Short mmCIF file of C-alpha atoms in Angstrom, two decimals:
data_model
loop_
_atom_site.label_atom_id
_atom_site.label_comp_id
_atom_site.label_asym_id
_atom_site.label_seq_id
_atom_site.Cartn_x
_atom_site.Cartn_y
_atom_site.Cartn_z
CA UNK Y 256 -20.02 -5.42 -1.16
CA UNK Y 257 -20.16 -2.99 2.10
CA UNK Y 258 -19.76 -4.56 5.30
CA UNK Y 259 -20.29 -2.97 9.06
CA UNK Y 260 -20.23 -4.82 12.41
CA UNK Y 261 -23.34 -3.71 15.06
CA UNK Y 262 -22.19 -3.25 18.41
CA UNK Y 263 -24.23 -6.07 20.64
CA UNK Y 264 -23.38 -7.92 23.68
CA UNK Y 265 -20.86 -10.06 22.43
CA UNK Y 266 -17.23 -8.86 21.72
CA UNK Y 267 -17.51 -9.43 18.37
CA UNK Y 268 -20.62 -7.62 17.57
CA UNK Y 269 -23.15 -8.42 14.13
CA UNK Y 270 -22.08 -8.21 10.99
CA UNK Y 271 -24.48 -5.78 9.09
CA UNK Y 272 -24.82 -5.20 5.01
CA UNK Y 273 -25.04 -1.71 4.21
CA UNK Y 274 -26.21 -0.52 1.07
CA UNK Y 275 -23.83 1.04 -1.58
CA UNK Y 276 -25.21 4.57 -0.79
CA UNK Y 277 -24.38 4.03 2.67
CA UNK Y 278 -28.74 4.76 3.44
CA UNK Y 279 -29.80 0.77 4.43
CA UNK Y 280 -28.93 -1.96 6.26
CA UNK Y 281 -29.97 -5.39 6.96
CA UNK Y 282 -28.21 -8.43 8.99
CA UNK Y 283 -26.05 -10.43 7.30
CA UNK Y 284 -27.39 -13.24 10.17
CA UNK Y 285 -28.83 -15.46 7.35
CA UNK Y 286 -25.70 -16.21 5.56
CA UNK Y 287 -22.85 -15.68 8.44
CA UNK Y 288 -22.83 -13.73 12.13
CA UNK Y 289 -19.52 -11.90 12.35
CA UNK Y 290 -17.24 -10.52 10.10
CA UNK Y 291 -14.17 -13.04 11.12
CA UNK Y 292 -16.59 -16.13 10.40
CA UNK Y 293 -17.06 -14.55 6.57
CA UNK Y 294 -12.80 -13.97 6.33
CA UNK Y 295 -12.58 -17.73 7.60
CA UNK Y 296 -15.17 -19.29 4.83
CA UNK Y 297 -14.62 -16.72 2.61
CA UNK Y 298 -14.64 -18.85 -0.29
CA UNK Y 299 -17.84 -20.66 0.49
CA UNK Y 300 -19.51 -17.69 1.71
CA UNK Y 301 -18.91 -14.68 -0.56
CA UNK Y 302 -21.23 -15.62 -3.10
CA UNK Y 303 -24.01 -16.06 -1.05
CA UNK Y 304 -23.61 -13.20 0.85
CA UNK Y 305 -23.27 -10.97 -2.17
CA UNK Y 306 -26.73 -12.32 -3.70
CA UNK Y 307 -28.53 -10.52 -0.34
CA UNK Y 308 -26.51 -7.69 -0.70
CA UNK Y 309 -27.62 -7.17 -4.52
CA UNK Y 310 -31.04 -7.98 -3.24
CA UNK Y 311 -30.17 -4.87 -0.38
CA UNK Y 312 -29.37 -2.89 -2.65
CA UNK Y 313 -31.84 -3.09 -4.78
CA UNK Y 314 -34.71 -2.67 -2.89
CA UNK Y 315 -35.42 -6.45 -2.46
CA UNK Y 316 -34.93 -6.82 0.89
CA UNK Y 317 -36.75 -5.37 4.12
CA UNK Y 318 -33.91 -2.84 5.89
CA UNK Y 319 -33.69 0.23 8.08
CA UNK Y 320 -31.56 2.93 8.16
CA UNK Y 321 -27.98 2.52 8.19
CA UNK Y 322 -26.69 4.53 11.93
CA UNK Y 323 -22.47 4.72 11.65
CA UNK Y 324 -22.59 5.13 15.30
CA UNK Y 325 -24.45 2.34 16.44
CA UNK Y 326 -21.03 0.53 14.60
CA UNK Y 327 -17.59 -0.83 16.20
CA UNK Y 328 -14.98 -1.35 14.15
CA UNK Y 329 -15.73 -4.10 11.20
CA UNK Y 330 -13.30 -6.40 12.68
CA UNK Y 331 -13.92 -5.36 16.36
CA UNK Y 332 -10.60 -7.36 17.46
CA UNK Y 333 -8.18 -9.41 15.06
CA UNK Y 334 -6.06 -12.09 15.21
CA UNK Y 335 -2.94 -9.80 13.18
CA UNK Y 336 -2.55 -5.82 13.06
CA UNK Y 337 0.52 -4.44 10.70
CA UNK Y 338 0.92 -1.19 9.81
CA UNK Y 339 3.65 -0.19 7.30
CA UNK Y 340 5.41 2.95 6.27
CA UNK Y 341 4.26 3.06 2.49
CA UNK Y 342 4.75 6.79 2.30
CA UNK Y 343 8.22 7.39 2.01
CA UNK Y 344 8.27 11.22 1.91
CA UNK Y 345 6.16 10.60 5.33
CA UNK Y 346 9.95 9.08 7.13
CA UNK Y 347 11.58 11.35 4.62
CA UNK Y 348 10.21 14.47 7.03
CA UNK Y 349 10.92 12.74 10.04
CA UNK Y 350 14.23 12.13 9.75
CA UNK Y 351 14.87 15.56 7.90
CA UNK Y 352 13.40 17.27 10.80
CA UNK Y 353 16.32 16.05 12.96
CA UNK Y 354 19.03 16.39 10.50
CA UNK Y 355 19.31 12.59 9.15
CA UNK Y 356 19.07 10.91 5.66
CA UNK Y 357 17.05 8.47 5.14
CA UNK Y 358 18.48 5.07 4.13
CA UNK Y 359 18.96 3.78 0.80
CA UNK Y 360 16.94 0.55 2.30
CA UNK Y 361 13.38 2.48 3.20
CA UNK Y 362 12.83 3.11 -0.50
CA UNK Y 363 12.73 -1.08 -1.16
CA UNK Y 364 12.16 -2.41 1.90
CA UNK Y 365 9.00 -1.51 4.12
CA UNK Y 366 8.92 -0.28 7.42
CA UNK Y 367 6.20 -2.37 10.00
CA UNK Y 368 5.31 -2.93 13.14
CA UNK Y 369 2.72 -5.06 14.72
CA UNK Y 370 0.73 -3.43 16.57
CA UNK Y 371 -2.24 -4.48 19.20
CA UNK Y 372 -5.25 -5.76 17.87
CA UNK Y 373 -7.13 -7.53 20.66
CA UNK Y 374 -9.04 -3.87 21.89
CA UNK Y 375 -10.07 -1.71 18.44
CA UNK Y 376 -12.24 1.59 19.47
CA UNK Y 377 -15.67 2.25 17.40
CA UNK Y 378 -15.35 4.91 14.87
CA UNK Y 379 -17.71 7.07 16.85
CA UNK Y 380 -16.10 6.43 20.14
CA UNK Y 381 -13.44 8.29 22.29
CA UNK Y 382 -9.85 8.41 21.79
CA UNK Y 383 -9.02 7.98 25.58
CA UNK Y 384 -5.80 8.94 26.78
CA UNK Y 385 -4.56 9.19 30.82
CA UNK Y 386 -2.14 12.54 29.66
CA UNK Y 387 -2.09 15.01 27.12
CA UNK Y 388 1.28 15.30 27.50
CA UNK Y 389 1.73 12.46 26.07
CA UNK Y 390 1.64 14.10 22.36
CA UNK Y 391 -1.70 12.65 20.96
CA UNK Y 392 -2.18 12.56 17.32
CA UNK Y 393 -4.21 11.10 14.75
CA UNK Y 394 -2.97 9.07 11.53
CA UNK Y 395 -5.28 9.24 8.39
CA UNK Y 396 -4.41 5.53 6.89
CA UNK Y 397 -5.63 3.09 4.70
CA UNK Y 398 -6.27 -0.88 5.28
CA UNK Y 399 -6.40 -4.03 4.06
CA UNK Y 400 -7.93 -7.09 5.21
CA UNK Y 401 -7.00 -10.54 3.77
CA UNK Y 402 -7.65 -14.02 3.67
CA UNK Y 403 -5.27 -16.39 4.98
CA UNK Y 404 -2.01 -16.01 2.96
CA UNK Y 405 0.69 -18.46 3.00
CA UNK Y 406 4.38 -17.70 3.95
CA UNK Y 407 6.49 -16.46 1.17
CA UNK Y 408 3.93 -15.10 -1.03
CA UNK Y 409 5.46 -13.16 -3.96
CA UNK Y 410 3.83 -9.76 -4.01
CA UNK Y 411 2.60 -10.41 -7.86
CA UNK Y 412 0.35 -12.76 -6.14
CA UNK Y 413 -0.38 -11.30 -2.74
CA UNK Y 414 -3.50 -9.47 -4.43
CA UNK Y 415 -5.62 -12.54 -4.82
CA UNK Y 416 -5.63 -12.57 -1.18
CA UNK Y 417 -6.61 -8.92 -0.01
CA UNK Y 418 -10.78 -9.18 0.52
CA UNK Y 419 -11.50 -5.67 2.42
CA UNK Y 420 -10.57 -2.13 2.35
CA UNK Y 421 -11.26 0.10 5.07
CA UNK Y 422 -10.02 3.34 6.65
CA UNK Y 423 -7.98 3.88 9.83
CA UNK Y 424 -7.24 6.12 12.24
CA UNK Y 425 -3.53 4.73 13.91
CA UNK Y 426 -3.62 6.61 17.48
CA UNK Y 427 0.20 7.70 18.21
CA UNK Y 428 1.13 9.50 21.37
CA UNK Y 429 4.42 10.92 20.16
CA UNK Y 430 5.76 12.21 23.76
CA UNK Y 431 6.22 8.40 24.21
CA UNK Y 432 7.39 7.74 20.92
CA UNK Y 433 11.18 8.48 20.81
CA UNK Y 434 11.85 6.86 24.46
CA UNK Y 435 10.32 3.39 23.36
CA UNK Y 436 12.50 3.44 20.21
CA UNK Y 437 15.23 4.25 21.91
CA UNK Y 438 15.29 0.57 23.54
CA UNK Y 439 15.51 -0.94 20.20
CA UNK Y 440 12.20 -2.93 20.84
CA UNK Y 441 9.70 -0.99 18.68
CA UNK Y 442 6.46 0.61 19.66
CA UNK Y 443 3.94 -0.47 22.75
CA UNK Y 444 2.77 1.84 24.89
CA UNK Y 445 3.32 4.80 22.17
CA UNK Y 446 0.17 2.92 20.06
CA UNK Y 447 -3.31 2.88 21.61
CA UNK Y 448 -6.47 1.41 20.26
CA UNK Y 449 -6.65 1.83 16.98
CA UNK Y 450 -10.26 2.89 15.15
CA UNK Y 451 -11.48 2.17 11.49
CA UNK Y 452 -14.29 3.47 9.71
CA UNK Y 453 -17.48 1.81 10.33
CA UNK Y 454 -17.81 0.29 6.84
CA UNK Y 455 -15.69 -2.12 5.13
CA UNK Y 456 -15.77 -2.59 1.54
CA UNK Y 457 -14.41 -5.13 -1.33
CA UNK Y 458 -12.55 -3.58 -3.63
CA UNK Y 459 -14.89 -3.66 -6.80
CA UNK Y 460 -16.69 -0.97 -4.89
CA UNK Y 461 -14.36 1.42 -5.57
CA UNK Y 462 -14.31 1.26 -9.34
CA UNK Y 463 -11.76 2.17 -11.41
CA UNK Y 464 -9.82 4.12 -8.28
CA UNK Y 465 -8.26 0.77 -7.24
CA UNK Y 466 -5.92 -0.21 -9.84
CA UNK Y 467 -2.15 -1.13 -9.00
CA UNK Y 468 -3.20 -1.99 -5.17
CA UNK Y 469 -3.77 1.49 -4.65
CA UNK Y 470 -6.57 3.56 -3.59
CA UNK Y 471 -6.47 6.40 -5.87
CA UNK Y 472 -8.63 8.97 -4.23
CA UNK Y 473 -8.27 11.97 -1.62
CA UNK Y 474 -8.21 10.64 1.59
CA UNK Y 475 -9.66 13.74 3.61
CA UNK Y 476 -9.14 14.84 7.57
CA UNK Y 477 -11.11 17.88 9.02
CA UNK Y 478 -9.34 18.60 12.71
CA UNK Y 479 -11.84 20.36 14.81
CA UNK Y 480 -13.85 21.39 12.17
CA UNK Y 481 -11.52 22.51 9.38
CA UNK Y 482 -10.18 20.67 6.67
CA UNK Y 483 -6.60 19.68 7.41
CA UNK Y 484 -5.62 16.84 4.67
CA UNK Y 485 -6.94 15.83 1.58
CA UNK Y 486 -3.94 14.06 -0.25
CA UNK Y 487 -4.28 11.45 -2.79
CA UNK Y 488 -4.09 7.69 -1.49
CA UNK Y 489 -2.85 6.71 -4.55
CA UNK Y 490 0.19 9.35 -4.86
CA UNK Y 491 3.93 8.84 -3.70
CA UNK Y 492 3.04 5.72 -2.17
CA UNK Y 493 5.93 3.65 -2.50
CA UNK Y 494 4.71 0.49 -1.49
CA UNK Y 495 1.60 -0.83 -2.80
CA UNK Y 496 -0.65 -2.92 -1.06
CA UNK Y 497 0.41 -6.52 -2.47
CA UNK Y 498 3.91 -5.63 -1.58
CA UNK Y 499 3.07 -4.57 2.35
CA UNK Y 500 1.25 -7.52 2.11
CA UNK Y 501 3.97 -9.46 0.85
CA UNK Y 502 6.24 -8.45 2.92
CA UNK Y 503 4.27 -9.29 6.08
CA UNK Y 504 3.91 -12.67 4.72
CA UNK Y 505 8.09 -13.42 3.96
CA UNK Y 506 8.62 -15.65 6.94
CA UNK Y 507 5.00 -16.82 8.39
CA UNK Y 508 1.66 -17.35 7.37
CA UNK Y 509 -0.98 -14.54 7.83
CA UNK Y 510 -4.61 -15.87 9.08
CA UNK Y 511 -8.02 -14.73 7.74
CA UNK Y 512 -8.29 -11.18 9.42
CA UNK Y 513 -5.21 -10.32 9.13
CA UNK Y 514 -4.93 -6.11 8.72
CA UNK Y 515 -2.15 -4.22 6.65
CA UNK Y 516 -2.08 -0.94 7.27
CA UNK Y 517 -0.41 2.03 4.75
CA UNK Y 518 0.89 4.25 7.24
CA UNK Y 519 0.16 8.00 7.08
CA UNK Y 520 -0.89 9.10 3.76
CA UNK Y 521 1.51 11.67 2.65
CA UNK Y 522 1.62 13.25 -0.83
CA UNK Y 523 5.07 15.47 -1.05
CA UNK Y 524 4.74 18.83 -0.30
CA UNK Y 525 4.51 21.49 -3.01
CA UNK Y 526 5.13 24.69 -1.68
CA UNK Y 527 7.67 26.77 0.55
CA UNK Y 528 5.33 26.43 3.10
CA UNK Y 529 4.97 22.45 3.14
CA UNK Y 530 1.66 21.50 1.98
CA UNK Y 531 -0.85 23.08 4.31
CA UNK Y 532 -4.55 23.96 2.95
CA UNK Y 533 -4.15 27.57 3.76
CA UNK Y 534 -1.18 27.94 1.31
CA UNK Y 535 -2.96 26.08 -1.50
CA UNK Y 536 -1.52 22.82 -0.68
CA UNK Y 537 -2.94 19.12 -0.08
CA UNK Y 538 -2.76 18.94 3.68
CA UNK Y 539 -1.73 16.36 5.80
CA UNK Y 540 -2.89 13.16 7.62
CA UNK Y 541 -1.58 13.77 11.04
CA UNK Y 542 -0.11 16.79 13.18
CA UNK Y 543 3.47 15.20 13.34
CA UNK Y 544 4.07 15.91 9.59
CA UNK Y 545 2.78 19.38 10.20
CA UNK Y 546 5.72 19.94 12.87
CA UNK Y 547 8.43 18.33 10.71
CA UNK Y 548 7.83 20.87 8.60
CA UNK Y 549 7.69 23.64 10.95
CA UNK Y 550 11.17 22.25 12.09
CA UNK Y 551 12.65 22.07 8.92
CA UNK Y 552 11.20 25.91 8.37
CA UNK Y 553 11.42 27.54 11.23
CA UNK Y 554 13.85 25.38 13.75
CA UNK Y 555 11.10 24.20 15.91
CA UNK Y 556 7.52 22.93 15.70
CA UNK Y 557 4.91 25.79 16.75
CA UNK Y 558 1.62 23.11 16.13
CA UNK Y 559 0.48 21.86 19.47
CA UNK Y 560 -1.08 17.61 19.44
CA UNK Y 561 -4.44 17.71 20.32
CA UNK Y 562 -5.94 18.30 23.68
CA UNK Y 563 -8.64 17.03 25.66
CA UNK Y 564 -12.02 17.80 24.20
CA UNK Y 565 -10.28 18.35 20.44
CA UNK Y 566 -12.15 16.40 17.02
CA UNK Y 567 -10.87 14.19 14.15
CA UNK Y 568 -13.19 13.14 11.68
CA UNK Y 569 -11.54 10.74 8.29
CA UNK Y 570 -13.57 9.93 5.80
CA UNK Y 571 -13.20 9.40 1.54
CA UNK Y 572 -15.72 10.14 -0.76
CA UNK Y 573 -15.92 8.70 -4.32
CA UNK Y 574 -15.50 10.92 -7.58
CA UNK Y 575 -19.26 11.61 -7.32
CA UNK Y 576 -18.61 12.97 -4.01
CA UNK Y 577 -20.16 10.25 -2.47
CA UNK Y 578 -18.64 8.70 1.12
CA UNK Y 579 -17.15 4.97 0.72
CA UNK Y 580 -16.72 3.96 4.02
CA UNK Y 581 -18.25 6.23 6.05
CA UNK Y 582 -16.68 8.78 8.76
CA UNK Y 583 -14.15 8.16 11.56
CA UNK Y 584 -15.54 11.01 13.77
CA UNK Y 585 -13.66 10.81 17.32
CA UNK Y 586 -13.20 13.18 20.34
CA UNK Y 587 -10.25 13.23 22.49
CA UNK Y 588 -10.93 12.39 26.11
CA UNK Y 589 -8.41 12.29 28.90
CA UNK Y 590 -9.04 9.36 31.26
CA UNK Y 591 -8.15 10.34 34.96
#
C-alpha cells in the first residue's frame, strides 16, 4: 500500500492513497482521516484500507491525479523521531578526518539521537535557514515507521512491528554541530525540520528488495542538478532496521508513529579518490562525507555546504526504474 498526507487546514493534513505507479489518488476519508489514526488502529484498519487501495489501483475507484507537491510529510508531526548511525563507514570518515579511531562499541551498538518531530517540512517546501554560515547540508536517509512496540523488544521480533517505509532528508547545519557536542548534551539547534518524501509505503511494495530489514536499492541524490549519490541502501549497513528499532525500544515503549531513521546512507568508498560519480564511484548522501574525504586526501575540505538558492532532490526508483516514494525536491532559503 502507498500512503501520502494532503496538506489542508488542519495540522495534520488528509491522508491520500496513491496508486502503485505513483499516477492516482483518492482519499483514504472512507476508511480513516490521517495517517496517525491508521498507525493507532492499525490492526483493525489495514485490511480495509488495503481493499480501496486494490480497488485504486485497479481502476475501480473514481481518482485524480496524484500532485507530490500539494503533499506534507506523511506523518506531518510525530509523537517519536530517532535517527541512528547504521552506516558505520559513514562515523568511520568522520572520525578519520580528524585523526581518531572509531570505537570497538559503534560496530555493535547504534548511535541515536532523538530528534524534533513536532514541525516536519513538506517534501516540496523550503529548507529555511537564518545563516549560511551555519554549514547546511542535506542527509539522504531511510525510515521506518512502526506500530506501538513494547519495551525490550528483541530485534528478531522488532520486524513485526515496522508498518511504513519512507525516505528522508535529516537537515544538519554542521557549523553548529561540533559546539553542541562539545557540551555533552547531543544535538538541538544543529537539527532543523526534517522532510520525507511525500509517499509512504508498506514494505510488500518493494518486492524482493526488502529482505533482512534492508532496503536493497540505490538510494539516489542529484545536488543542483547533477547526480551526487546513488549508493545501495542495502550495502555496509551495519545495523538493520529491526535492530535500530530494537534498540530504541531497550528501556521504553515506542507509540504508533514512532520514526527510525538509518542515518546517511554510505556505501565504502572504492577508489583513491573516495567514491565521487566523476571518478566512477557511488557518490554520497550528504556534502559532509564529501569533505571527510577531501580531509583525509588533501588536509582540508575544498567542498563548500550549500548556499542560499542551492537544490536537493532524493528520490529511489525500483529495478524497473520506476520511483517508490516519490521525490524530496527542496531549495535552500535563508530566512532574514
Amino acid at each position: 500500500m502507498k500512503l501520502a498526507t494532503y496538506k489542508n487546514d488542519s495540522r495534520d493534513g488528509q491522508l491520500m492513497l496513491v496508486s502503485r505507479d505513483l499516477k492516482l489518488t483518492c482519499s483514504a476519508a472512507p476508511v480513516v482521516k490521517t495517517m496517525q489514526q491508521l498507525l493507532d488502529n492499525w490492526d483493525e484498519l489495514f485490511e480495509p484500507l488495503n481493499e480501496r487501495y486494490q480497488a485504486l489501483c485497479s481502476g475501480e475507484l473514481l481518482a485524480e491525479k496524484f500532485d507530490a507537491q500539494k503533499c506534507h510529510s506523511p506523518l506531518p508531526r510525530a509523537y517519536h523521531w530517532a535517527d541512528g548511525s547504521a552506516y558505520v563507514n559513514h562515523v568511520e570518515l568522520v572520525r578519520r578526518a580528524r585523526g581518531a579511531e572509531v570505537p570497538e562499541s559503534f560496530w555493535h551498538d547504534p548511535l541515536m539521537y532523538q530528534g524534533g518531530s513536532d514541525d516536519f517540512i513538506g517534501p516540496y517546501d523550503d529548507i529555511e535557514v537564518p545563516d549560511e554560515s551555519m554549514g547546511i547540508d542535506f542527509e539522504a536517509e531511510i525510515a521506518v515507521v512502526t506500530a506501538d512496540v513494547p519495551m525490550g523488544t528483541a530485534d528478531d521480533h522488532a520486524g513485526n512491528f515496522i508498518k511504513l517505509l519512507m525516505l528522508v532528508n535529516d537537515v544538519s547545519l554542521r557549523g553548529l554541530i561540533p559546539g553542541e557536542l562539545a557540551k555533552g548534551f547531543g544535538f538541538y539547534q544543529s537539527k532543523p525540520a526534517s522532510s520525507f518524501a511525500p509517499v509512504a509505503v508498506t514494505p510488500d511494495e518493494l518486492g524482493d528488495s526488502w529482505f533482512d530489514s534492508k532496503v536493497h536499492l540505490a538510494l539516489l541524490t542529484h545536488y543542483n542538478n547533477e547526480l551526487f549519490g546513488k549508493p545501495n541502501a542495502g550495502v555496509d549497513m551495519t545495523f538493520n532496521f529491526n535492530l535500530l528499532v530494537a534498540h530504541a525500544a531497550r528501556t521504553r515503549n515506542l507509540g504508533a508513529g514512532t520514526i527510525i531513521g538509518s542515518g546517511t546512507v554510505s556505501n565504502k568508498q572504492g577508489t583513491d579518490h573516495g567514491s565521487a560519480i566523476v571518478h566512477g564511484g557511488v557518490g554520497y548522501s550528504c556534502i559532509a562525507e564529501v569533505r571527510m574525504i577531501e580531509t583525509i586526501r588533501d588536509g582540508q575540505p575544498s567542498t563548500a555546504f550549500m548556499s542560499n538558492g542551492d537544490t536537493v532532490r532524493i528520490e529511489m526508483a525500483d529495478n524497473d526504474g520506476s520511483s517508490i516514494f516519490g521525490a524530496i525536491e527542496q531549495r535552500v532559503k535563508i530566512k532574514k
